[in-house]
Tab-separated table of C-alpha atoms in Angstrom:
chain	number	residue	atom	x	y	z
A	1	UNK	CA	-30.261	21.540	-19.061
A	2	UNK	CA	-28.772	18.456	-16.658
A	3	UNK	CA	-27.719	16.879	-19.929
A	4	UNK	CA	-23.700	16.538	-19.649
A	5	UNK	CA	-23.131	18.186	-16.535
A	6	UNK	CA	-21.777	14.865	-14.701
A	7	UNK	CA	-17.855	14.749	-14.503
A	8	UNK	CA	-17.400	11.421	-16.195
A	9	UNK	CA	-13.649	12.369	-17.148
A	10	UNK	CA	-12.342	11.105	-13.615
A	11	UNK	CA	-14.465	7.742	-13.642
A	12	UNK	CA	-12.500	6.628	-17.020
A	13	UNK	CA	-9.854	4.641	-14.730
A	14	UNK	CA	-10.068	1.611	-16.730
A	15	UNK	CA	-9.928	-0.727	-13.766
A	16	UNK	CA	-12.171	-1.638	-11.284
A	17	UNK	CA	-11.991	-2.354	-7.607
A	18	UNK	CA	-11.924	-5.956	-6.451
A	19	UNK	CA	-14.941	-5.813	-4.110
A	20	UNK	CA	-17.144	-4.667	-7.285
A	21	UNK	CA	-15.927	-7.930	-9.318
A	22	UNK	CA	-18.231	-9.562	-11.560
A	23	UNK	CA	-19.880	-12.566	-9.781
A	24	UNK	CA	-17.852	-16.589	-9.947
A	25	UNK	CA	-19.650	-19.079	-10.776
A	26	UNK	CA	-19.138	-22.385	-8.153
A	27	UNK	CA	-19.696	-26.067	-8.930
A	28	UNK	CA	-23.529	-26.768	-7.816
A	29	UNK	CA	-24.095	-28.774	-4.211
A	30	UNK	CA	-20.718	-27.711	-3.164
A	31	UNK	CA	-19.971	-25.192	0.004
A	32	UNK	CA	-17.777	-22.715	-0.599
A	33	UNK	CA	-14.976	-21.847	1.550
A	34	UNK	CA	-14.208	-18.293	2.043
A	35	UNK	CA	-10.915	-16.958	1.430
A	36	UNK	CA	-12.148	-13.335	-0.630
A	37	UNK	CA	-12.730	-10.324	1.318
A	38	UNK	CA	-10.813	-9.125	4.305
A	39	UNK	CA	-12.848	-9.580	7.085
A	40	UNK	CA	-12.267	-11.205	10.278
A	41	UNK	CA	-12.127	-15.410	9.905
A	42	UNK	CA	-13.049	-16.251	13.628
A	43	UNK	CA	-17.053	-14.467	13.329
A	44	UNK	CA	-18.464	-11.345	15.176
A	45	UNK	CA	-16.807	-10.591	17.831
A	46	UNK	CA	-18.409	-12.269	21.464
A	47	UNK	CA	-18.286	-8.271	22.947
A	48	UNK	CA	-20.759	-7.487	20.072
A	49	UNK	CA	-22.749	-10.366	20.487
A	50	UNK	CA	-23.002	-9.466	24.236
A	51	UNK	CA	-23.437	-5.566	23.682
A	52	UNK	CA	-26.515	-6.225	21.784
A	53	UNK	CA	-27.943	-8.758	23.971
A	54	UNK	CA	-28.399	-6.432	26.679
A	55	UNK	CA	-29.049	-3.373	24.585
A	56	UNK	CA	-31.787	-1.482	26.360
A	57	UNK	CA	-32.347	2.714	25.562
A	58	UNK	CA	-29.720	3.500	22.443
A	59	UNK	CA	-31.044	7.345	21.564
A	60	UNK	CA	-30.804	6.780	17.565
A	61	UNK	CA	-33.695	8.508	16.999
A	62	UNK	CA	-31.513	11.848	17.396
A	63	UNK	CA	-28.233	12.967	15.278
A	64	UNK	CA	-24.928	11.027	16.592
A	65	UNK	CA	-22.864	13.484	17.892
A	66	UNK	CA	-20.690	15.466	15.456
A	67	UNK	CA	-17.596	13.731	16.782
A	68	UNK	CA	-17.474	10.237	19.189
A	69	UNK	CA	-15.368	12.004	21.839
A	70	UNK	CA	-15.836	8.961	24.219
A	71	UNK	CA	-14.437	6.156	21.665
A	72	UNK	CA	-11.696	8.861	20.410
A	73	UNK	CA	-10.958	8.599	24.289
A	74	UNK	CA	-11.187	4.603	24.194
A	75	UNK	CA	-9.043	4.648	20.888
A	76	UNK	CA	-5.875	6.672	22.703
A	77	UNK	CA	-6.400	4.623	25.935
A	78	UNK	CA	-6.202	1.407	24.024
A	79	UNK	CA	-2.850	2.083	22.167
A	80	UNK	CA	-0.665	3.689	24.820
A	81	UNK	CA	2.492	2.668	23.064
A	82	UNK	CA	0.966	5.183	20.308
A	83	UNK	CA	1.808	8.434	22.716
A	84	UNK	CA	-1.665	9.991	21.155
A	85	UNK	CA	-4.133	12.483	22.391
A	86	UNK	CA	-7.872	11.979	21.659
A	87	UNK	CA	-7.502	15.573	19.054
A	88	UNK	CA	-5.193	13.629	17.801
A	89	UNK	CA	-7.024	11.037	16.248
A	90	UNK	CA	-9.865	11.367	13.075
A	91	UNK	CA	-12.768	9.386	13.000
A	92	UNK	CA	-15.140	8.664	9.929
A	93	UNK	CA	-17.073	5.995	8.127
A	94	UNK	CA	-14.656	2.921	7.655
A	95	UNK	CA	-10.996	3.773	7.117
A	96	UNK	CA	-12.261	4.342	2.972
A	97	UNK	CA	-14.109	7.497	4.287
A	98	UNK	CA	-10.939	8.589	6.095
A	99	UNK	CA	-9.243	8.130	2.670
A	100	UNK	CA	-11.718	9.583	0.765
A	101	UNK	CA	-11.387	12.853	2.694
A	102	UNK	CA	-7.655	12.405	2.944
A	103	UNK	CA	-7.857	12.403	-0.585
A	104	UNK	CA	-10.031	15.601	-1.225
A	105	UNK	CA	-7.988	17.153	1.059
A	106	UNK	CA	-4.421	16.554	-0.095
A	107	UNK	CA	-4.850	16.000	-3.872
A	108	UNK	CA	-6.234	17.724	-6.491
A	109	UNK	CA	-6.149	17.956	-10.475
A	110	UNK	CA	-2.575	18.119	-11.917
A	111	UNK	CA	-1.304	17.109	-8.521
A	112	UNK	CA	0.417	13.505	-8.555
A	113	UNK	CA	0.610	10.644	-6.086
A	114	UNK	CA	2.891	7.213	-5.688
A	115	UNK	CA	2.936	3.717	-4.222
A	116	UNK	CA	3.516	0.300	-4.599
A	117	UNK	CA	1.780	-1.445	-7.257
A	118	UNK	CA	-0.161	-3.894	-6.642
A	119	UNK	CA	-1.772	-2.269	-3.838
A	120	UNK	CA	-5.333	-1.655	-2.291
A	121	UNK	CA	-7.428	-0.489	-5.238
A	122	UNK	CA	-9.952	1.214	-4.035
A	123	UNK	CA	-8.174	3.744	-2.141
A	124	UNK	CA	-6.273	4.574	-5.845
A	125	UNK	CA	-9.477	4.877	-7.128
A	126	UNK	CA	-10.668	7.171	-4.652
A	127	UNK	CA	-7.592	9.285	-4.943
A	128	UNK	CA	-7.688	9.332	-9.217
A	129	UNK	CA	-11.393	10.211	-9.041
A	130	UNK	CA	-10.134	13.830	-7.311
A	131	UNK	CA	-8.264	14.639	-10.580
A	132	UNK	CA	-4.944	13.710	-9.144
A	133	UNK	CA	-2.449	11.460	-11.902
A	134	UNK	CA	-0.800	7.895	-10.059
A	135	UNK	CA	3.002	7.485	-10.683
A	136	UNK	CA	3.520	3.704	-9.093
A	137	UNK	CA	6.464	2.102	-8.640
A	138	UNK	CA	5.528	-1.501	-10.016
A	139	UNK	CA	6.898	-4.857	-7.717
A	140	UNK	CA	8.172	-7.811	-9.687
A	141	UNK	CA	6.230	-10.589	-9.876
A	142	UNK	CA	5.475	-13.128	-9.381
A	143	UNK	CA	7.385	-12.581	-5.404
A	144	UNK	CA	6.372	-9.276	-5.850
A	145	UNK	CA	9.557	-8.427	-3.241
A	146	UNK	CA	9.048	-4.627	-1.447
A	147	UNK	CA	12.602	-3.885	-1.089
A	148	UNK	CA	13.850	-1.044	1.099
A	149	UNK	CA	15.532	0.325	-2.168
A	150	UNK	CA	12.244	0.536	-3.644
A	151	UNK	CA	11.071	2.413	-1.012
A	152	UNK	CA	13.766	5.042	-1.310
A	153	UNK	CA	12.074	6.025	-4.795
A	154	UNK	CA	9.373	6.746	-3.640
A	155	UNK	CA	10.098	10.083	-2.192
A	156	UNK	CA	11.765	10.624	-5.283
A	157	UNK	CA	9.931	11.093	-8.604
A	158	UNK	CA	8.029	14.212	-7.336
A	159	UNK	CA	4.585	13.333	-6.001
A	160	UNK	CA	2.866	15.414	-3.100
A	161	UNK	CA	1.571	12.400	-1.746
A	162	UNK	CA	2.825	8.643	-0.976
A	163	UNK	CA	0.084	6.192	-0.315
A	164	UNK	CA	1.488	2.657	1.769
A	165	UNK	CA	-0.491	-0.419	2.500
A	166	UNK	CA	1.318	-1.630	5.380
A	167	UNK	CA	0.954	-4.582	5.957
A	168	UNK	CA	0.132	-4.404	2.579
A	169	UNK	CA	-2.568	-5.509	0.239
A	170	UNK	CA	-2.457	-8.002	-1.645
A	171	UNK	CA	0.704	-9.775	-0.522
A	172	UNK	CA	0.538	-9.299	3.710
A	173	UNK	CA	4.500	-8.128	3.630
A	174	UNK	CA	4.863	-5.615	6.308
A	175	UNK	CA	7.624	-2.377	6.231
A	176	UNK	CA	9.521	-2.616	9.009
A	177	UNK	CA	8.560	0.298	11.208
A	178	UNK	CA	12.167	2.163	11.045
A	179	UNK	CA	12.155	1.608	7.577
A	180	UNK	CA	8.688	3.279	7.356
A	181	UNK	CA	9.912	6.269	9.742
A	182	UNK	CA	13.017	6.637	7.562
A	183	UNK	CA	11.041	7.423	4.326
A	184	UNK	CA	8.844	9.636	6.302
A	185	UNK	CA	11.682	11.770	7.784
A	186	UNK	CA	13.224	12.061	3.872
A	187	UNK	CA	9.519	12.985	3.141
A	188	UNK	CA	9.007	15.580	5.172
A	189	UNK	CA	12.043	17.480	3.943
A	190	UNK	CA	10.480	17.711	0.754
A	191	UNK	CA	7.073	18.692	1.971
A	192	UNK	CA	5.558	15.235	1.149
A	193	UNK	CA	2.558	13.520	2.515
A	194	UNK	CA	2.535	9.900	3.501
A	195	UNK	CA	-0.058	8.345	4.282
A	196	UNK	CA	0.235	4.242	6.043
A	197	UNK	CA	-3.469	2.299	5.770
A	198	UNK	CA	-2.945	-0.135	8.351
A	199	UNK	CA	-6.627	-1.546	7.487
A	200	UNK	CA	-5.122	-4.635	8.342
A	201	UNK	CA	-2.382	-3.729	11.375
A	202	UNK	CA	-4.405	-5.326	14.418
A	203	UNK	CA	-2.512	-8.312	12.962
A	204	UNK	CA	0.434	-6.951	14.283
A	205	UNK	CA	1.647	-5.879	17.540
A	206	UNK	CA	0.614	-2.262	18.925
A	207	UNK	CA	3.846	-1.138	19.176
A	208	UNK	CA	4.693	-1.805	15.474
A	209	UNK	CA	2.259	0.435	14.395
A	210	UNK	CA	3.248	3.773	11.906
A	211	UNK	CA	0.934	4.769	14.478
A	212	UNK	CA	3.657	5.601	16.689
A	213	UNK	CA	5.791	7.780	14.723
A	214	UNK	CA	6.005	10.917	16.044
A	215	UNK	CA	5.930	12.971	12.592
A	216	UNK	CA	3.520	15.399	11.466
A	217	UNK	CA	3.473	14.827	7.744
A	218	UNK	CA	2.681	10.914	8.285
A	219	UNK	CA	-1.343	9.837	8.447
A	220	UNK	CA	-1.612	5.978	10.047
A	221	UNK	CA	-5.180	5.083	8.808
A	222	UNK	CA	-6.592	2.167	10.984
A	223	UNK	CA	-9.776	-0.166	10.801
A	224	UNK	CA	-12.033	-1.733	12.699
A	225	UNK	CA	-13.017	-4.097	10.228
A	226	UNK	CA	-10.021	-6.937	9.844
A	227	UNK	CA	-8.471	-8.135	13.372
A	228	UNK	CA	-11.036	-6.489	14.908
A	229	UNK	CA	-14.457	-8.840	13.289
A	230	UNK	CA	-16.274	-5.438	12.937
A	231	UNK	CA	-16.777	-4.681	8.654
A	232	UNK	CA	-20.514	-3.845	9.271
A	233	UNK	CA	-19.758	-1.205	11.334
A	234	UNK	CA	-18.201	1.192	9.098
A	235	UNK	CA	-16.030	2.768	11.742
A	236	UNK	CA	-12.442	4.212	10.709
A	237	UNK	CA	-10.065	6.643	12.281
A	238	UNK	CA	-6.594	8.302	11.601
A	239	UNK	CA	-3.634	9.057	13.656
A	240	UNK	CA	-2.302	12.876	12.888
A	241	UNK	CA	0.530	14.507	14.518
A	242	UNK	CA	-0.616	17.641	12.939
A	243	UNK	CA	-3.198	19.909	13.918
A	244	UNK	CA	-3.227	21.659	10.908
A	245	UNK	CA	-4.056	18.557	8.667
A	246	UNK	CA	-6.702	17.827	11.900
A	247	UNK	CA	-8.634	21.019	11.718
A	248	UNK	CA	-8.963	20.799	7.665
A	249	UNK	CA	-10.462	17.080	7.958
A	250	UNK	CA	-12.685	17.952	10.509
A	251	UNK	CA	-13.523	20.976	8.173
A	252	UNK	CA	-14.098	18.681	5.112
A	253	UNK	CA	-15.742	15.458	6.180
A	254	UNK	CA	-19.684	15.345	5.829
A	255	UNK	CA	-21.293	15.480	9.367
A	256	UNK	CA	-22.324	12.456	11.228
A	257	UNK	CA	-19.680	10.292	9.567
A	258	UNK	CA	-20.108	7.805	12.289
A	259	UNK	CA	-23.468	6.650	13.562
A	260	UNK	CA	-24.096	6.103	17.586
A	261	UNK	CA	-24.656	2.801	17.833
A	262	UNK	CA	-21.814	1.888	15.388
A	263	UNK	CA	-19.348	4.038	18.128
A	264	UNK	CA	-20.672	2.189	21.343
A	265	UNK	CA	-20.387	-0.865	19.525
A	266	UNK	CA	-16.784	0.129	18.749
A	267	UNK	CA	-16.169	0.959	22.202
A	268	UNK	CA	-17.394	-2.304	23.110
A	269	UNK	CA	-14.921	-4.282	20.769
A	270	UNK	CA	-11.350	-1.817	22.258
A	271	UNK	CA	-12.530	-3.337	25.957
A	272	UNK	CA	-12.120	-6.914	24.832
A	273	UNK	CA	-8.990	-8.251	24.595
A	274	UNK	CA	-9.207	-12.130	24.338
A	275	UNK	CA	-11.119	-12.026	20.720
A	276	UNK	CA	-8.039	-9.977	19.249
A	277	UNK	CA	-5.413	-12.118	21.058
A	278	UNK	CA	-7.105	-15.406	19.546
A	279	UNK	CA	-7.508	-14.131	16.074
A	280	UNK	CA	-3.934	-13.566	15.849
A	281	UNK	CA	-3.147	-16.883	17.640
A	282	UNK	CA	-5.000	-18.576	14.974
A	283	UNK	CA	-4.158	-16.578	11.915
A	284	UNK	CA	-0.490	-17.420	12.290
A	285	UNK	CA	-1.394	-20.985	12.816
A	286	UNK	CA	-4.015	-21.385	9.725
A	287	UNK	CA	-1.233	-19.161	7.386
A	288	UNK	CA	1.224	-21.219	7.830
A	289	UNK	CA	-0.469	-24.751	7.123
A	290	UNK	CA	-1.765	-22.240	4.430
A	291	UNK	CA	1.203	-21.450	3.055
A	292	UNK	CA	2.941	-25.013	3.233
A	293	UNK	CA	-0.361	-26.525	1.216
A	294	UNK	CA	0.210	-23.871	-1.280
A	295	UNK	CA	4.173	-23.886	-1.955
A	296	UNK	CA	3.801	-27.506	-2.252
A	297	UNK	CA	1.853	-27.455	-5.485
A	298	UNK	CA	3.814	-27.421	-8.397
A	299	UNK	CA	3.203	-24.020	-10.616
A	300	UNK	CA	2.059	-21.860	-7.680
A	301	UNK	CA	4.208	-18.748	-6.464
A	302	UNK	CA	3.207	-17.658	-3.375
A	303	UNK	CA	4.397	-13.737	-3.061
A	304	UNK	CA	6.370	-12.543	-0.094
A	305	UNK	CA	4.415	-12.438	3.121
A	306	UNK	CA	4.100	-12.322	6.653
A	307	UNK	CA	2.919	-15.063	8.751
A	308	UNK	CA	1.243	-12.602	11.090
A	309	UNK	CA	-0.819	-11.475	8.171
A	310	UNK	CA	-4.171	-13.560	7.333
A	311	UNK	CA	-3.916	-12.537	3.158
A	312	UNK	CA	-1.440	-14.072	0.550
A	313	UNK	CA	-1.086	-13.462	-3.317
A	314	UNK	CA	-0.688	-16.640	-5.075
A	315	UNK	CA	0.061	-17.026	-8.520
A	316	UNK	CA	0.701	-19.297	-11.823
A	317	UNK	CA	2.391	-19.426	-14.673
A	318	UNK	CA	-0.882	-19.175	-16.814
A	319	UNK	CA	-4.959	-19.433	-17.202
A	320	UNK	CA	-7.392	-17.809	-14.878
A	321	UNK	CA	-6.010	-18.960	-11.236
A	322	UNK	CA	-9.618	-17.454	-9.679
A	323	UNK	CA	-11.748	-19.635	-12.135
A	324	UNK	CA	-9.404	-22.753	-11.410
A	325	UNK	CA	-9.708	-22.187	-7.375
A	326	UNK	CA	-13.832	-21.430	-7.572
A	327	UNK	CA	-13.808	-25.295	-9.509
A	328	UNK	CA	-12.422	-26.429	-6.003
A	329	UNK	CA	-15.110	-24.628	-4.199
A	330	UNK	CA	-12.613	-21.808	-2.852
A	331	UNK	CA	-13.574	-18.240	-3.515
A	332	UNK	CA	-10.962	-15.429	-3.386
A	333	UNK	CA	-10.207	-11.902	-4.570
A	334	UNK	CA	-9.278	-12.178	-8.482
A	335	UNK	CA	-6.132	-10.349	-9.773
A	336	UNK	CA	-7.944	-8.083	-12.423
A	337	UNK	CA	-9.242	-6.613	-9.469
A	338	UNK	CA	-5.705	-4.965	-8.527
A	339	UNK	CA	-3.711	-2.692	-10.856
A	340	UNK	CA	-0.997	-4.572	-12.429
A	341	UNK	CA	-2.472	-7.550	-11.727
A	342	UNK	CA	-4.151	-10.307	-14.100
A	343	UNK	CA	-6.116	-13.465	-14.283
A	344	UNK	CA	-2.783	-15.538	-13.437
A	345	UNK	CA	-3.140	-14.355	-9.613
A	346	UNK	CA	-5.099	-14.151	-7.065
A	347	UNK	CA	-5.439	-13.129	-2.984
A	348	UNK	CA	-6.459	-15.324	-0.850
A	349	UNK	CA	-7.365	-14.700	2.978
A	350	UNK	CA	-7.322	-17.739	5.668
A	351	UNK	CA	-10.086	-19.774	5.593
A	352	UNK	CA	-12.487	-19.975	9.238
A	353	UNK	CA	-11.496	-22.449	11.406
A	354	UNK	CA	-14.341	-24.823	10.510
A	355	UNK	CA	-12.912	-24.787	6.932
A	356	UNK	CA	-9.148	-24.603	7.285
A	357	UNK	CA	-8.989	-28.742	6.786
A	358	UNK	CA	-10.973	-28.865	4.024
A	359	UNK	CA	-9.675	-25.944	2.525
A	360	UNK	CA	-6.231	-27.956	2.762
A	361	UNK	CA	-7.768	-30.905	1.403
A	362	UNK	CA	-8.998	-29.117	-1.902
A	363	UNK	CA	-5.835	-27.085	-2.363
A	364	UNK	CA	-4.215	-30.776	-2.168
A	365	UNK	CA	-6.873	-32.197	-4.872
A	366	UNK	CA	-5.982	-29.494	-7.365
């Protein structure tokens, strides 16, 4: 009676997300220098490190608490500039389980939504698998360019929803904030959602964040897992002006989306302000000599970007960059793994600081 009952009609994407890429295969003997997933290249963060060094009585023998109301308090304390209240803000499992709900909520089959394409896969995925058709506008490679004209079209072809990276993924270009508030202001005119995933916007200034816009159709999803060293966690939250869209999340998401420890520990990383402040000090450093190492190799293409930002998109003319790089030692996130993206590129993240000069040295070698 089970037989056929699964809903296999939304899984039939075609693509897959990067993080679920079929394993590389590395030259034996060699260590391999990290450049593939998103996560923070200085280490845990020292407040973790000294959180659970003197962690004594943590109740997780009982439920968490249906909502964190003392890190949603932390959170709006943090980011004055932001102008938030704690009601203001949605917590949940990562920023994907804010998206996932986000997506549940606002989409729905025979509804539409739009981008910029290449962009963070998995949050497509999530939003195809409620039924809901994608109607990207496609950058030109191999710069890949996200031109304020581009933007503009967005709010055009129709879609209830407009999903932004920002900065975004793969590249690390960041939308200038008023150009972000002006497409949300022709938005909202037409009843359009937008929402920003600033999974990686501790990179940048407070102040820049979408965060700050004082609209209610704009979500600003943030993360605790890039500038913040914290992707074992699993903590995410979102920035609503409206308490409509507020009440119907809280309504939706599964209870207990965020264990206890995983808030206090959360807590723990919004009081320290050094580890931040150095990440971003060295980021822009380690892109840079990045970046230089890179352009100088004859038949890359390294795609717009900001220095601020610790991922790039590189690319070649042809053969399977992501093979070519794991030769050298150098893993990274593959291009198959991003729609409208092939073998030819490939995103790379900065290196640790342990590994920056040899990471030079093998980019050199190639």
């Amino acid at each position: 009676m089970w037989k056929g009952k699964l809903h296999h009609q939304y899984l039939a994407t075609g693509q897959q997300g990067y993080a679920s890429a079929a394993p590389v295969v590395y030259p034996e003997g060699i260590e391999v220098i990290d450049c593939a997933l998103g996560t923070n290249p200085l280490g845990t963060p020292p407040a973790v490190r000294r959180f659970l060094d003197g962690l004594k009585d943590v109740p997780v023998c009982g439920y968490p608490r249906p909502e964190p109301e003392n890190l949603k308090g932390a959170i709006a304390s943090k980011y004055r500039s932001w102008r938030i209240l704690p009601e203001q803000i949605l917590v949940s499992g990562g920023s994907m389980g804010v998206l996932v709900t986000l997506s549940r909520l606002m989409l729905a089959p025979g509804t539409s939504f739009t981008g910029v394409s290449p962009q963070f896969t998995d949050a497509v995925l999530q939003a195809l698998y409620t039924g809901a058709s994608y109607q990207p506008l496609r950058l030109r490679g191999p710069k890949f360019s996200i031109e304020a004209a581009v933007l503009e079209q967005l709010t055009k072809d129709g879609s209830s929803v407009i999903y932004l990276d920002r900065p975004h993924n793969p590249t690390g270009q960041v939308i200038p904030l008023e150009t972000a508030e002006k497409m949300a202001r022709e938005a909202m005119g037409k009843g359009i959602w937008i929402i920003i995933d600033e999974a990686y916007g501790d990179f940048i200034p407070d102040e820049e964040s979408a965060a700050s816009i004082d609209l209610p159709n704009i979500v600003t999803c943030r993360s605790f897992s890039k500038g913040l060293g914290a992707a074992g966690l699993r903590v995410g939250y979102a920035v609503t002006r409206s308490p409509e869209l507020a009440s119907a999340f809280r309504t939706l998401q599964p209870p207990f989306a965020v264990g206890t420890l995983d808030s206090l520990l959360a807590e723990a990383i919004l009081r320290d302000e050094s580890y931040l402040h150095e990440t971003r000090k060295y980021v822009r450093t380690a892109k840079e000599k990045m970046i230089e190492a890179l352009k100088s190799k004859k038949g890359f293409t390294v795609a717009e970007t900001d220095l601020r930002v610790p991922i790039a998109l590189l690319s070649q003319e042809a053969g399977d960059l992501a093979a070519r790089l794991a030769g050298a030692g150098i893993s990274c996130e593959p291009g198959p793994g991003f729609f409208d993206l092939d073998e030819r590129s490939v995103r790379l993240r900065v290196p640790s600081p342990a590994q920056l000069d040899e990471f030079l040295r093998r980019i050199d070698a190639l």
